[in-house]
Short mmCIF file of C-alpha atoms in Angstrom, two decimals:
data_model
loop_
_atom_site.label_atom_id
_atom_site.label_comp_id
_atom_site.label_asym_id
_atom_site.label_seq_id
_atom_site.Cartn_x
_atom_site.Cartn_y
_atom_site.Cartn_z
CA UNK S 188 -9.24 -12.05 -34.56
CA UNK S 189 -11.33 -14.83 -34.24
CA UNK S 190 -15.50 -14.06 -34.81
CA UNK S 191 -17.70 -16.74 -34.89
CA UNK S 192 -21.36 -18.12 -34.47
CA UNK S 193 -21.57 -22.13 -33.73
CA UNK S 194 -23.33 -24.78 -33.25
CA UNK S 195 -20.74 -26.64 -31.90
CA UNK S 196 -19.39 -26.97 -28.08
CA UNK S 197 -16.88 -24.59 -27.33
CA UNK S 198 -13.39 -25.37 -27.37
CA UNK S 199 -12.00 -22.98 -24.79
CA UNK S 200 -8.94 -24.39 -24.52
CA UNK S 201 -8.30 -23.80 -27.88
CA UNK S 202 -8.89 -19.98 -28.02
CA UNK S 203 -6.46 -19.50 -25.22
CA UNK S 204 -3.80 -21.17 -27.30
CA UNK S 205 -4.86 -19.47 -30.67
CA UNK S 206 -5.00 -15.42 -28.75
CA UNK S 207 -1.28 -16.23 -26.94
CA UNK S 208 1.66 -14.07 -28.10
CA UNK S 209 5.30 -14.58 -27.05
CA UNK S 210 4.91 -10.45 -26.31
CA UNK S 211 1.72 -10.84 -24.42
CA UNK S 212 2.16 -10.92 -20.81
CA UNK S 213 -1.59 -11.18 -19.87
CA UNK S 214 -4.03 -13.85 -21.52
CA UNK S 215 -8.17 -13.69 -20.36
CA UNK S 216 -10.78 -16.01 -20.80
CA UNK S 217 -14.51 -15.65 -20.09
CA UNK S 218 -17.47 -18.23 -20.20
CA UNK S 219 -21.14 -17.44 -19.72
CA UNK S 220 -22.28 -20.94 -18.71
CA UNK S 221 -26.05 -21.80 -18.87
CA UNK S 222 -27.03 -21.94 -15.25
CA UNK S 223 -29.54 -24.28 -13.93
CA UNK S 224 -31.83 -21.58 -12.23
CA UNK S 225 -33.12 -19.03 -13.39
CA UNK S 226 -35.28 -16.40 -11.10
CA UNK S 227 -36.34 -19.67 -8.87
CA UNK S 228 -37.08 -21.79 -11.56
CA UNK S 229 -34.92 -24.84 -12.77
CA UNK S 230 -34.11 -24.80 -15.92
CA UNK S 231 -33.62 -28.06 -17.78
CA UNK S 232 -31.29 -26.60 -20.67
CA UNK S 233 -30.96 -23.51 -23.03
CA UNK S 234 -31.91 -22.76 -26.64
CA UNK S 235 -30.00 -19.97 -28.08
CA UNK S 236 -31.30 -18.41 -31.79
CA UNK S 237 -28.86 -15.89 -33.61
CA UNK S 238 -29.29 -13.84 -36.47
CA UNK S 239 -26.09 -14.98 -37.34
CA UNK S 240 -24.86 -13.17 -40.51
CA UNK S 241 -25.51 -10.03 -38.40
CA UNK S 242 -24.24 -11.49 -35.06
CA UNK S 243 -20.73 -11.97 -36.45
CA UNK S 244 -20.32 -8.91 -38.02
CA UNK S 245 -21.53 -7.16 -34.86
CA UNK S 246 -18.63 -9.63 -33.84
CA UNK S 247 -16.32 -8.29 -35.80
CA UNK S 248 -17.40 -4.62 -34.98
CA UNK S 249 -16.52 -4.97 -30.86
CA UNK S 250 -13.15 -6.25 -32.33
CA UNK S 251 -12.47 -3.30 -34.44
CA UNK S 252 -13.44 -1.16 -31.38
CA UNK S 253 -11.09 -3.02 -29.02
CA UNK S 254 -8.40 -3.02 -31.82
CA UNK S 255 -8.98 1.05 -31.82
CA UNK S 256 -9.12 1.55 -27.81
CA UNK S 257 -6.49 -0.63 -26.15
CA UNK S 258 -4.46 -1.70 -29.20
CA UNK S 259 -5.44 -5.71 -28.87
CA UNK S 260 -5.82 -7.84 -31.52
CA UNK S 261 -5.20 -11.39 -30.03
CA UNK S 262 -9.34 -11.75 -29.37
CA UNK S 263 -11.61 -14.02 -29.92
CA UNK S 264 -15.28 -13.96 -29.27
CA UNK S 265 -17.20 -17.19 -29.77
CA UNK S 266 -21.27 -17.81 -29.21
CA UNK S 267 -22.99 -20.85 -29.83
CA UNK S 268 -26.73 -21.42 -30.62
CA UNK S 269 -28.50 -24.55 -30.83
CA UNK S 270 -29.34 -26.96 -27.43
CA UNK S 271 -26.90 -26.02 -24.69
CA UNK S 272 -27.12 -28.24 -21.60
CA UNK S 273 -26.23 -26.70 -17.75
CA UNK S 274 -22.89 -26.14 -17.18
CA UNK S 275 -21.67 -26.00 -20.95
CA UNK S 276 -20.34 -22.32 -22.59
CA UNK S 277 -22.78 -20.38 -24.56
CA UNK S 278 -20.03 -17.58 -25.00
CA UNK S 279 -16.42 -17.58 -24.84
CA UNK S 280 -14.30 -14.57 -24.93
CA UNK S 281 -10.37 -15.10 -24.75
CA UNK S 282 -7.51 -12.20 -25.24
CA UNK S 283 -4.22 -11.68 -25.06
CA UNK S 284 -2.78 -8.19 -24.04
CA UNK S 285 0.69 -6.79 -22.84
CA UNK S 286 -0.75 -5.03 -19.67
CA UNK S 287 -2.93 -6.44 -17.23
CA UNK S 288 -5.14 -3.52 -17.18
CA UNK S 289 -6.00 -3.28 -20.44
CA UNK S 290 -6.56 -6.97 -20.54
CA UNK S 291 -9.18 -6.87 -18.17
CA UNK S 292 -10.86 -3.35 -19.47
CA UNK S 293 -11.07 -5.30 -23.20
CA UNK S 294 -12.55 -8.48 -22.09
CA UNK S 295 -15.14 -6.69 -19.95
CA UNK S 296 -15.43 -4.54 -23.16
CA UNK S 297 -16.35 -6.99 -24.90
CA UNK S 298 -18.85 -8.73 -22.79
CA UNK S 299 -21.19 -5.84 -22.36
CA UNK S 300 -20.91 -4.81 -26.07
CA UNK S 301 -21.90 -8.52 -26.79
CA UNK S 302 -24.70 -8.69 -24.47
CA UNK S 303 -26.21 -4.94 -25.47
CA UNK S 304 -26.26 -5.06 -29.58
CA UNK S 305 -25.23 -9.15 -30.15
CA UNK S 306 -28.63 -10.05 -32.30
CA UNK S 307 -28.68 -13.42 -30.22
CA UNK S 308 -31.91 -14.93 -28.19
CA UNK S 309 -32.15 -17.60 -25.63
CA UNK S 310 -35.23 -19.50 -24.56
CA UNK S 311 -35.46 -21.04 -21.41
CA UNK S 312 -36.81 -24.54 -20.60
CA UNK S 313 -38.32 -25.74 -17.73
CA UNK S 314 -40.21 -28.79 -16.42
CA UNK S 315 -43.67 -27.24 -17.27
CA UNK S 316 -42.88 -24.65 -19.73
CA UNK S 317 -40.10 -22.32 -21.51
CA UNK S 318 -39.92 -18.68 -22.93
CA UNK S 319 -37.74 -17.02 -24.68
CA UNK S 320 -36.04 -14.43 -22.13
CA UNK S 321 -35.36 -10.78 -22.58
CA UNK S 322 -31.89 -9.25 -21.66
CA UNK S 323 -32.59 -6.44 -19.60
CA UNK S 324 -28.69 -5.34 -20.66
CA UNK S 325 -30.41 -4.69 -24.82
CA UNK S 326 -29.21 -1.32 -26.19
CA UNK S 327 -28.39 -1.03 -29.18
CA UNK S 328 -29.15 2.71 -30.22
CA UNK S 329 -27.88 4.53 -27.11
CA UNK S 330 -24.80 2.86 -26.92
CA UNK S 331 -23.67 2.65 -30.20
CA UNK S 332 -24.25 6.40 -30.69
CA UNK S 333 -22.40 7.01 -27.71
CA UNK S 334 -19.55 5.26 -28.28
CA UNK S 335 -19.37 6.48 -31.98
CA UNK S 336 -19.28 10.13 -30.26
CA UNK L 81 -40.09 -3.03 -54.35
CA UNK L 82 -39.46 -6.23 -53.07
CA UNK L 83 -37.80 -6.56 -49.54
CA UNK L 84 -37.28 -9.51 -47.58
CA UNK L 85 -37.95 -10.35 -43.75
CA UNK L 86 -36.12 -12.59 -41.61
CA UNK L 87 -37.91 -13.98 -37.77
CA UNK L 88 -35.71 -14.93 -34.89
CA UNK L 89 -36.44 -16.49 -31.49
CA UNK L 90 -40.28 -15.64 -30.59
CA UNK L 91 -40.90 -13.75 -33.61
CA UNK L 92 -40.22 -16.81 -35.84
CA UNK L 93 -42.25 -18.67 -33.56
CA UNK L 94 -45.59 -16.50 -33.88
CA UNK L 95 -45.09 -15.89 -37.42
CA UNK L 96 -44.67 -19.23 -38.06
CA UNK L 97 -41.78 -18.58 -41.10
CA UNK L 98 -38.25 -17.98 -40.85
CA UNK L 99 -38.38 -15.46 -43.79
CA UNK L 100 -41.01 -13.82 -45.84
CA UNK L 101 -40.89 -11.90 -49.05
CA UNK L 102 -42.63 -8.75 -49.87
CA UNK L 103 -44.48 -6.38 -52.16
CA UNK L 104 -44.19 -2.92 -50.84
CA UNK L 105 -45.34 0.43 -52.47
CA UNK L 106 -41.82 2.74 -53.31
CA UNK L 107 -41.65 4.91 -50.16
CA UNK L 108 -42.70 2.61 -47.54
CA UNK L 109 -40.47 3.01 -43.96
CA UNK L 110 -40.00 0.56 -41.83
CA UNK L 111 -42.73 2.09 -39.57
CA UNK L 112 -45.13 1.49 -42.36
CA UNK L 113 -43.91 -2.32 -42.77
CA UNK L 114 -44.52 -3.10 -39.22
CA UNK L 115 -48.18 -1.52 -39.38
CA UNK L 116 -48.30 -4.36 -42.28
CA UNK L 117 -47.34 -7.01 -40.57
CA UNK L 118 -49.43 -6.42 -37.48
CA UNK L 119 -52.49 -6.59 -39.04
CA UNK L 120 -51.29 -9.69 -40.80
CA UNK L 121 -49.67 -11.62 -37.37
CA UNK L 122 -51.54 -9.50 -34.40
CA UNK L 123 -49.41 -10.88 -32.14
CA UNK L 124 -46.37 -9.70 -33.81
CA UNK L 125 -47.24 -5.93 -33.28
CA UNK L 126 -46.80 -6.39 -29.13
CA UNK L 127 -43.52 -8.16 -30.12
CA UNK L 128 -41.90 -5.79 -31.82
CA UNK L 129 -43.00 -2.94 -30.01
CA UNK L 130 -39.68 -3.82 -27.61
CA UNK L 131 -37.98 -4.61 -30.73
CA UNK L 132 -35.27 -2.42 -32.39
CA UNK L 133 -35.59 -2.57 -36.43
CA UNK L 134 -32.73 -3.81 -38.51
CA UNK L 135 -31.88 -3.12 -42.18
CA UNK L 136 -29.39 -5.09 -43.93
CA UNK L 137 -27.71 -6.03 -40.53
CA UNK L 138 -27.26 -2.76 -38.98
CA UNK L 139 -29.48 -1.07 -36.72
CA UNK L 140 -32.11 1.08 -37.98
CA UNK L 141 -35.08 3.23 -36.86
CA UNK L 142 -39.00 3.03 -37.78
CA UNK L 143 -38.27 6.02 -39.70
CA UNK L 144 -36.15 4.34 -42.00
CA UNK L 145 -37.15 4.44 -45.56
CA UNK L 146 -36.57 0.82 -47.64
CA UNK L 147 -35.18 0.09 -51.14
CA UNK L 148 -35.02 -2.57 -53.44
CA UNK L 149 -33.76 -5.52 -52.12
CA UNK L 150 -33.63 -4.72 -48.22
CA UNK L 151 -33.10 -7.34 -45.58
CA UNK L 152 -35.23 -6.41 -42.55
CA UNK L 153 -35.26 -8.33 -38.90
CA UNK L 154 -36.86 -6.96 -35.88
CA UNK L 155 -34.49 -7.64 -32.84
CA UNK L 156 -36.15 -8.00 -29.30
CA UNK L 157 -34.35 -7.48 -26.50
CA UNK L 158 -31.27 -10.10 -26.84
CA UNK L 159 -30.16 -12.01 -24.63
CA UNK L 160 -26.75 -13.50 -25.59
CA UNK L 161 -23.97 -13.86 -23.53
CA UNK L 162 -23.42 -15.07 -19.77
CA UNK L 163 -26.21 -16.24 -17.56
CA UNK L 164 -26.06 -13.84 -15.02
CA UNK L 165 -29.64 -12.21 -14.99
CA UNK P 207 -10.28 -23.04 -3.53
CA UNK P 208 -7.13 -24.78 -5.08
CA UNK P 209 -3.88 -22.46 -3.51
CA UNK P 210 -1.09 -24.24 -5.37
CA UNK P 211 2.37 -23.29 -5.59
CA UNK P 212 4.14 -26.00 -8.25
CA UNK P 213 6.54 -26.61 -10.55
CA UNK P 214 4.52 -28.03 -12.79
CA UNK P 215 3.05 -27.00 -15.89
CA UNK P 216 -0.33 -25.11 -14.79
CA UNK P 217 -3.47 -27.31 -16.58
CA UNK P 218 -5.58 -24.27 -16.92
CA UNK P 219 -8.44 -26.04 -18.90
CA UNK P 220 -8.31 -28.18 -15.83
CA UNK P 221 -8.64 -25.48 -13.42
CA UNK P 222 -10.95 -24.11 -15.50
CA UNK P 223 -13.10 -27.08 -14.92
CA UNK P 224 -12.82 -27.39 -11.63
CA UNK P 225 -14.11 -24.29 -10.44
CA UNK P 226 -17.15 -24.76 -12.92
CA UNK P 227 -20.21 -24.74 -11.06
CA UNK P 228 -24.18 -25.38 -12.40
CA UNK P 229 -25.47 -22.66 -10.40
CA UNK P 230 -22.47 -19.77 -11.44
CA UNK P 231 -23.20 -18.13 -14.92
CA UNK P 232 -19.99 -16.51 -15.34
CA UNK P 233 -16.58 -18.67 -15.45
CA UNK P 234 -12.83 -16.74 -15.80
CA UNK P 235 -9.37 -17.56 -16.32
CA UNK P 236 -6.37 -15.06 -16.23
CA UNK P 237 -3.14 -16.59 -17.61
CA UNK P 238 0.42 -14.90 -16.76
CA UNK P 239 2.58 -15.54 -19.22
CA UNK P 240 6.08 -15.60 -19.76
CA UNK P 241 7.34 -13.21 -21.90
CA UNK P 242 9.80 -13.02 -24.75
CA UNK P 243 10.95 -9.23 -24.07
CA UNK P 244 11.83 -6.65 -21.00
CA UNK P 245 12.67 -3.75 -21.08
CA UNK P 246 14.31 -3.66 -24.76
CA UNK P 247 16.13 -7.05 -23.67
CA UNK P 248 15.57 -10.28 -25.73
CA UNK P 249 14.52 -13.06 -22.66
CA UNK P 250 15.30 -16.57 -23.06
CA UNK P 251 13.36 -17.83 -19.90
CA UNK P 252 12.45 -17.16 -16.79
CA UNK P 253 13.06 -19.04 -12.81
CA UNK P 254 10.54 -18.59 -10.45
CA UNK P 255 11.68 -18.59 -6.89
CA UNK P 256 8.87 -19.10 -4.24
CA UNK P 257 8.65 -19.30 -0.40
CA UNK P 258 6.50 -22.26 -0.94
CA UNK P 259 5.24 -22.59 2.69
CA UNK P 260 4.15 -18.74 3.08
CA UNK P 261 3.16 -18.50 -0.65
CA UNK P 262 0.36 -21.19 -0.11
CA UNK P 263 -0.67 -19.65 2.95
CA UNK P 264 -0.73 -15.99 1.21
CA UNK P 265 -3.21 -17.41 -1.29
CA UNK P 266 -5.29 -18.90 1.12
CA UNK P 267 -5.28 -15.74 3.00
CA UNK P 268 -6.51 -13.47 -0.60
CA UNK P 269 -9.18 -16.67 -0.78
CA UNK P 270 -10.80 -15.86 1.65
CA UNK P 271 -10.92 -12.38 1.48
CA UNK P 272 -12.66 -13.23 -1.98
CA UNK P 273 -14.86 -15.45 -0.09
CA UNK P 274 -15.68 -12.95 2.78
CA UNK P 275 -16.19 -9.94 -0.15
CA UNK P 276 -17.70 -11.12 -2.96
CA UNK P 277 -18.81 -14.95 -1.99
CA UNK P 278 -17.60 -16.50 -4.44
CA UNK P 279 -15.22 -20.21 -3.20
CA UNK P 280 -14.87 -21.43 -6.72
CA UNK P 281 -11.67 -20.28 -6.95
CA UNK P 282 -8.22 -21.83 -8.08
CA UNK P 283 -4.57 -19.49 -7.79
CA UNK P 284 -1.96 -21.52 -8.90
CA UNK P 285 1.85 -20.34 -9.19
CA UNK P 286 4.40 -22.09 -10.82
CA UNK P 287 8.11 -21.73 -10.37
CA UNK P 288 10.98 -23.19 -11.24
CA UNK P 289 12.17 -22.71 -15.12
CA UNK P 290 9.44 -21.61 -17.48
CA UNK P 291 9.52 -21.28 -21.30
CA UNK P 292 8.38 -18.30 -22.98
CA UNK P 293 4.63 -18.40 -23.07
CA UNK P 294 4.04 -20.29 -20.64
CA UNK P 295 1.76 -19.65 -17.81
CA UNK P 296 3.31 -18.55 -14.29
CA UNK P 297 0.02 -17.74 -12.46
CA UNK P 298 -3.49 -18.82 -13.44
CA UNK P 299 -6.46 -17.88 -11.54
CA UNK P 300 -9.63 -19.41 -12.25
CA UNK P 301 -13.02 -18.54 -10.92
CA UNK P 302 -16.84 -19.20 -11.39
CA UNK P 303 -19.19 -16.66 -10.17
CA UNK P 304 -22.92 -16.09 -10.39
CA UNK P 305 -22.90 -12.16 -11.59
CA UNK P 306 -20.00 -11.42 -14.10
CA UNK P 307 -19.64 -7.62 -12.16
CA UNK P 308 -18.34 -10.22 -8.93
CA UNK P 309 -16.24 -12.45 -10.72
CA UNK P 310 -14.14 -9.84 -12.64
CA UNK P 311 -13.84 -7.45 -9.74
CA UNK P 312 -12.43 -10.65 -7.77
CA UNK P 313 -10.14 -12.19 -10.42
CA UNK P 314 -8.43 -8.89 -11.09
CA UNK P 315 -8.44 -8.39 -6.98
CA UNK P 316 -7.06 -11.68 -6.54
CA UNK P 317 -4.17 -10.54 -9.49
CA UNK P 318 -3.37 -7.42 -7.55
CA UNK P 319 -2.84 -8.73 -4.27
CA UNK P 320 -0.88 -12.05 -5.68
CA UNK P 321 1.32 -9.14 -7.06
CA UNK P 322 1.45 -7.20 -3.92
CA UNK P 323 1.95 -10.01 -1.11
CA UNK P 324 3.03 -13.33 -2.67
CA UNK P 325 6.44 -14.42 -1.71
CA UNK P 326 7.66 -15.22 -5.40
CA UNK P 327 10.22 -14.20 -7.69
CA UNK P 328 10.88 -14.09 -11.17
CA UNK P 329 14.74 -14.30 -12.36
CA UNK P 330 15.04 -13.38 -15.97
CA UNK P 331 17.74 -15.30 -18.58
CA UNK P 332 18.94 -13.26 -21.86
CA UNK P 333 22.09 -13.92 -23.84
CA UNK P 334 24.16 -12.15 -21.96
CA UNK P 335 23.56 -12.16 -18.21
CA UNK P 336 20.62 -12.69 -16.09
CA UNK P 337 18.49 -10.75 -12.94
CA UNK P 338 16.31 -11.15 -10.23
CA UNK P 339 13.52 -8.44 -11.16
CA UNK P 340 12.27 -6.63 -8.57
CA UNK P 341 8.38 -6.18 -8.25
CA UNK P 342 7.06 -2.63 -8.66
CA UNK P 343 3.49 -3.61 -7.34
CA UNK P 344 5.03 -5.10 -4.14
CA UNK P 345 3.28 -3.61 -1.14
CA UNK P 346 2.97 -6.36 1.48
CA UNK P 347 2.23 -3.60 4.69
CA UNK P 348 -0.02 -0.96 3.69
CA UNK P 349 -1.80 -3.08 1.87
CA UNK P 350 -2.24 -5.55 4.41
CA UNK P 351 -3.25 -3.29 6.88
CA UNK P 352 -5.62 -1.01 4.43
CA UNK P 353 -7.49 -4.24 3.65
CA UNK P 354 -8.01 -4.81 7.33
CA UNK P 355 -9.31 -2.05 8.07
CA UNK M 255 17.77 -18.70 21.13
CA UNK M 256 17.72 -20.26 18.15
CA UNK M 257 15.95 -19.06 14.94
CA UNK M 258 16.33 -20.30 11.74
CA UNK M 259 16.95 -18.04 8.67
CA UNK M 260 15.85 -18.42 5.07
CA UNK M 261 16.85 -17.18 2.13
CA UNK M 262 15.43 -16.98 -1.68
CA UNK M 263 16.39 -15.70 -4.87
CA UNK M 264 18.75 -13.06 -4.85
CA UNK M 265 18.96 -12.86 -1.50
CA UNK M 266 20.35 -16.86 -1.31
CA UNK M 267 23.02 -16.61 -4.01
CA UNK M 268 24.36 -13.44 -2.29
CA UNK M 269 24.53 -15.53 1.15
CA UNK M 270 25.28 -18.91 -0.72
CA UNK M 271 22.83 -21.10 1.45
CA UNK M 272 18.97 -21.88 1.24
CA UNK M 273 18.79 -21.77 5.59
CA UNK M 274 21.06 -20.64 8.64
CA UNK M 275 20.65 -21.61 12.16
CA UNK M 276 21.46 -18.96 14.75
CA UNK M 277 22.11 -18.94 18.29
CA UNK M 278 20.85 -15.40 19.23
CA UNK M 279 20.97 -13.18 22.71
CA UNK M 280 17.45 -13.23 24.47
CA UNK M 281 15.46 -9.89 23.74
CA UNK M 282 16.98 -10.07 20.13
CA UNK M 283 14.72 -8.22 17.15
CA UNK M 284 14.66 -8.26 14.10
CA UNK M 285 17.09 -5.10 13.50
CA UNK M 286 19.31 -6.89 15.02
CA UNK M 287 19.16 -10.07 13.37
CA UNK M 288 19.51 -8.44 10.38
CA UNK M 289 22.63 -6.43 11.57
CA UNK M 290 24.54 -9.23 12.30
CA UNK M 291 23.84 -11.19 8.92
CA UNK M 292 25.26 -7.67 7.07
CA UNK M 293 28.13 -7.94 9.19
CA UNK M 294 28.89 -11.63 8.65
CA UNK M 295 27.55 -11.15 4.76
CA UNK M 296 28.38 -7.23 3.66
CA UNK M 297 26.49 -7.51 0.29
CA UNK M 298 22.91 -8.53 2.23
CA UNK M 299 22.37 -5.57 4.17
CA UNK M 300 21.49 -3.45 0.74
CA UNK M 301 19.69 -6.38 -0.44
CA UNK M 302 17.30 -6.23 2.56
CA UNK M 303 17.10 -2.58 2.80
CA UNK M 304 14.04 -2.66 0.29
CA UNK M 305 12.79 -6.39 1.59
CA UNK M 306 9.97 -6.59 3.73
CA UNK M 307 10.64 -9.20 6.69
CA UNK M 308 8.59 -12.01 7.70
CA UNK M 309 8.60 -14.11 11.26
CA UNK M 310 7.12 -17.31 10.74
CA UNK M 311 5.08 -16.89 7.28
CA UNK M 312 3.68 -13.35 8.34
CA UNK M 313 5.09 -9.75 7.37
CA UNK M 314 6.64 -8.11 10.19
CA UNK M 315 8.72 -5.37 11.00
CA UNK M 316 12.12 -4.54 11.91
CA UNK M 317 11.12 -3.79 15.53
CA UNK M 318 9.54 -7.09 15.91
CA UNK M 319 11.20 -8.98 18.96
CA UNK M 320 12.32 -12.65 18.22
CA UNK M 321 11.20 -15.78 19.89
CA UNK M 322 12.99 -19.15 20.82
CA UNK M 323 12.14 -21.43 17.29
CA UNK M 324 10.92 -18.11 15.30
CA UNK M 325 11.67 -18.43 11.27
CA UNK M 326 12.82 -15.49 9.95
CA UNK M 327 12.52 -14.91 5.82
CA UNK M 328 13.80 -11.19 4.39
CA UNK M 329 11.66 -11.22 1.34
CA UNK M 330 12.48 -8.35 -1.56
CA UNK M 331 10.45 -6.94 -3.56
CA UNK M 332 8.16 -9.79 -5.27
CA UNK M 333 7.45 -10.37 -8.42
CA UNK M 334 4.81 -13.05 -9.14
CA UNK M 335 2.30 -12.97 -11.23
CA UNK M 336 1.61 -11.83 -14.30
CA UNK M 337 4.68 -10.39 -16.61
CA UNK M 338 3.35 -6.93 -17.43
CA UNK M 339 6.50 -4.88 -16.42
#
């Protein structure tokens, strides 16, 4: 299982090959890409912040609770912080599973865990300005009570 | 007791410090922390109201009572992810 | 939208590029792979037969229903055939979307359908004989005529 | 008429060609078709009992009537994509 915070550009290509399995039928990659809009505005490129000794072990939690539920291992969940410019990866999530289903069900899994309780923060910049955005998809408390249920 | 806290994102940026370290009476919650720093950084209070306390990297409540040596990081609404708002 | 049928190895980090888009926040990839074991039985490899003319067209057809449901046209669905390795990729679709919700709902739709109308075969090779396997998610009618309702 | 026949996979190493040409009787369907091929090749006919056939590139049925130039393709069960058996 591969958990990381970086600075450095993604190499996606790379966590497709690491998460493969010779008795892994189904592999799945996803890439939040920073956009160059946002609500009507351009945006000229992305600052992401992490708390990251807490962002990688809340890393490392989603892949013990994707290990528990569906029985995959062959993940890897990568964010990077620092300057992103439009069009590169901020996060990459790649898995390998046996069934198709469950392949799908983990990597979504993992996406909405990441964006509810991942301690990570992007700011916005535009021509005339920049902010530092709240995810409206934040929830940390309900969720990880319920799932702990 | 001495605990220690850590800014992110616009938090660091009002504060104006990454970290700072404290002298709190034995006791003190993390309710009673972020009364503290409010009336130190104003703008920090509206921040954090949004915010969801951490203690030593896993999600806490105001309630929480500190000890010794506690790392503590109030997390605003995050953000991480794919750009898809 | 790339509709490929080839016997070439797929370049998914090229595909992956191509459907890459500054305005689509979400980006994914599903690999099939080739795998090692069936049914108990040790495989050696796998041929892919294909009806190359109809296959092509098939995909174009489950493009544009992806296009017409969902609007998203960054879309690649490439099928090799031919002899494959073990862990290689047979299909890769590739996708950029603006909302993640979209773009896995359409990846795994595009999987389904691939599965249920797309005029290829899979012959496996172990050490002692060999079969053409026959697809339990093959449902070219009711399918077909459910979606066009 | 004339159609032309394809076959793929199993269904060409039973019948030992990739294509036949055909001179059928005017009115011919697809039923029919197919009951001459099982005639002239016995092991086919089970073959296609479970394949789904197609008249030039689209799925069809056995009651379909056949047209001067038509290609006809029995296609079996498929099995592309992914390998999650």
């Amino acid at each position: 299982m591969i958990c990381r915070i970086t600075r450095d550009k993604i190499d996606t290509p790379a966590l497709l090959e690491a998460v493969k399995h010779p008795e892994a039928g189904a592999v799945l990659a996803f890439e939040g890409i920073a956009r160059n809009n946002s609500l009507g505005r351009r945006v000229l490129y992305l600052v992401y912040d992490a708390y990251p000794e807490m962002a990688e072990k809340k890393l490392r939690q989603i892949g013990e609770e994707i290990a528990a539920k569906w029985g995959i291992t062959r993940l890897a969940m990568v964010h990077r912080i620092g300057r992103l410019e439009i069009s590169e990866a901020s996060l990459v999530i790649a898995l390998a599973s046996a069934h198709r289903a469950d392949g799908f069900a983990a990597c979504r899994y993992a996406l909405e865990r990441i964006k509810a309780i991942l301690p990570v923060w992007k700011k916005e910049v535009w021509e005339n300005g920049e902010e530092w955005i709240e995810g409206k998809d934040f929830a940390p408390f309900d969720q990880e009570a319920a799932l702990k249920r | 007791m001495r605990v220690t806290v850590k800014f992110f994102a616009a938090l660091r940026e009002v504060v104006g410090s990454r970290e700072l370290q404290l002298q709190l009476d034995d006791g003190s919650t993390v309710a009673s922390l972020l009364e503290r720093l409010s009336r130190e950084y104003p703008r920090l209070g509206a921040l954090c109201q949004a915010a969801a306390p951490t203690v030593n990297q896993e999600y806490s409540s105001l309630g929480a009572e500190l000890h010794e040596g506690d790392e503590v990081v109030f997390i605003p609404p995050v953000s991480g992810g794919c750009d898809d708002l």
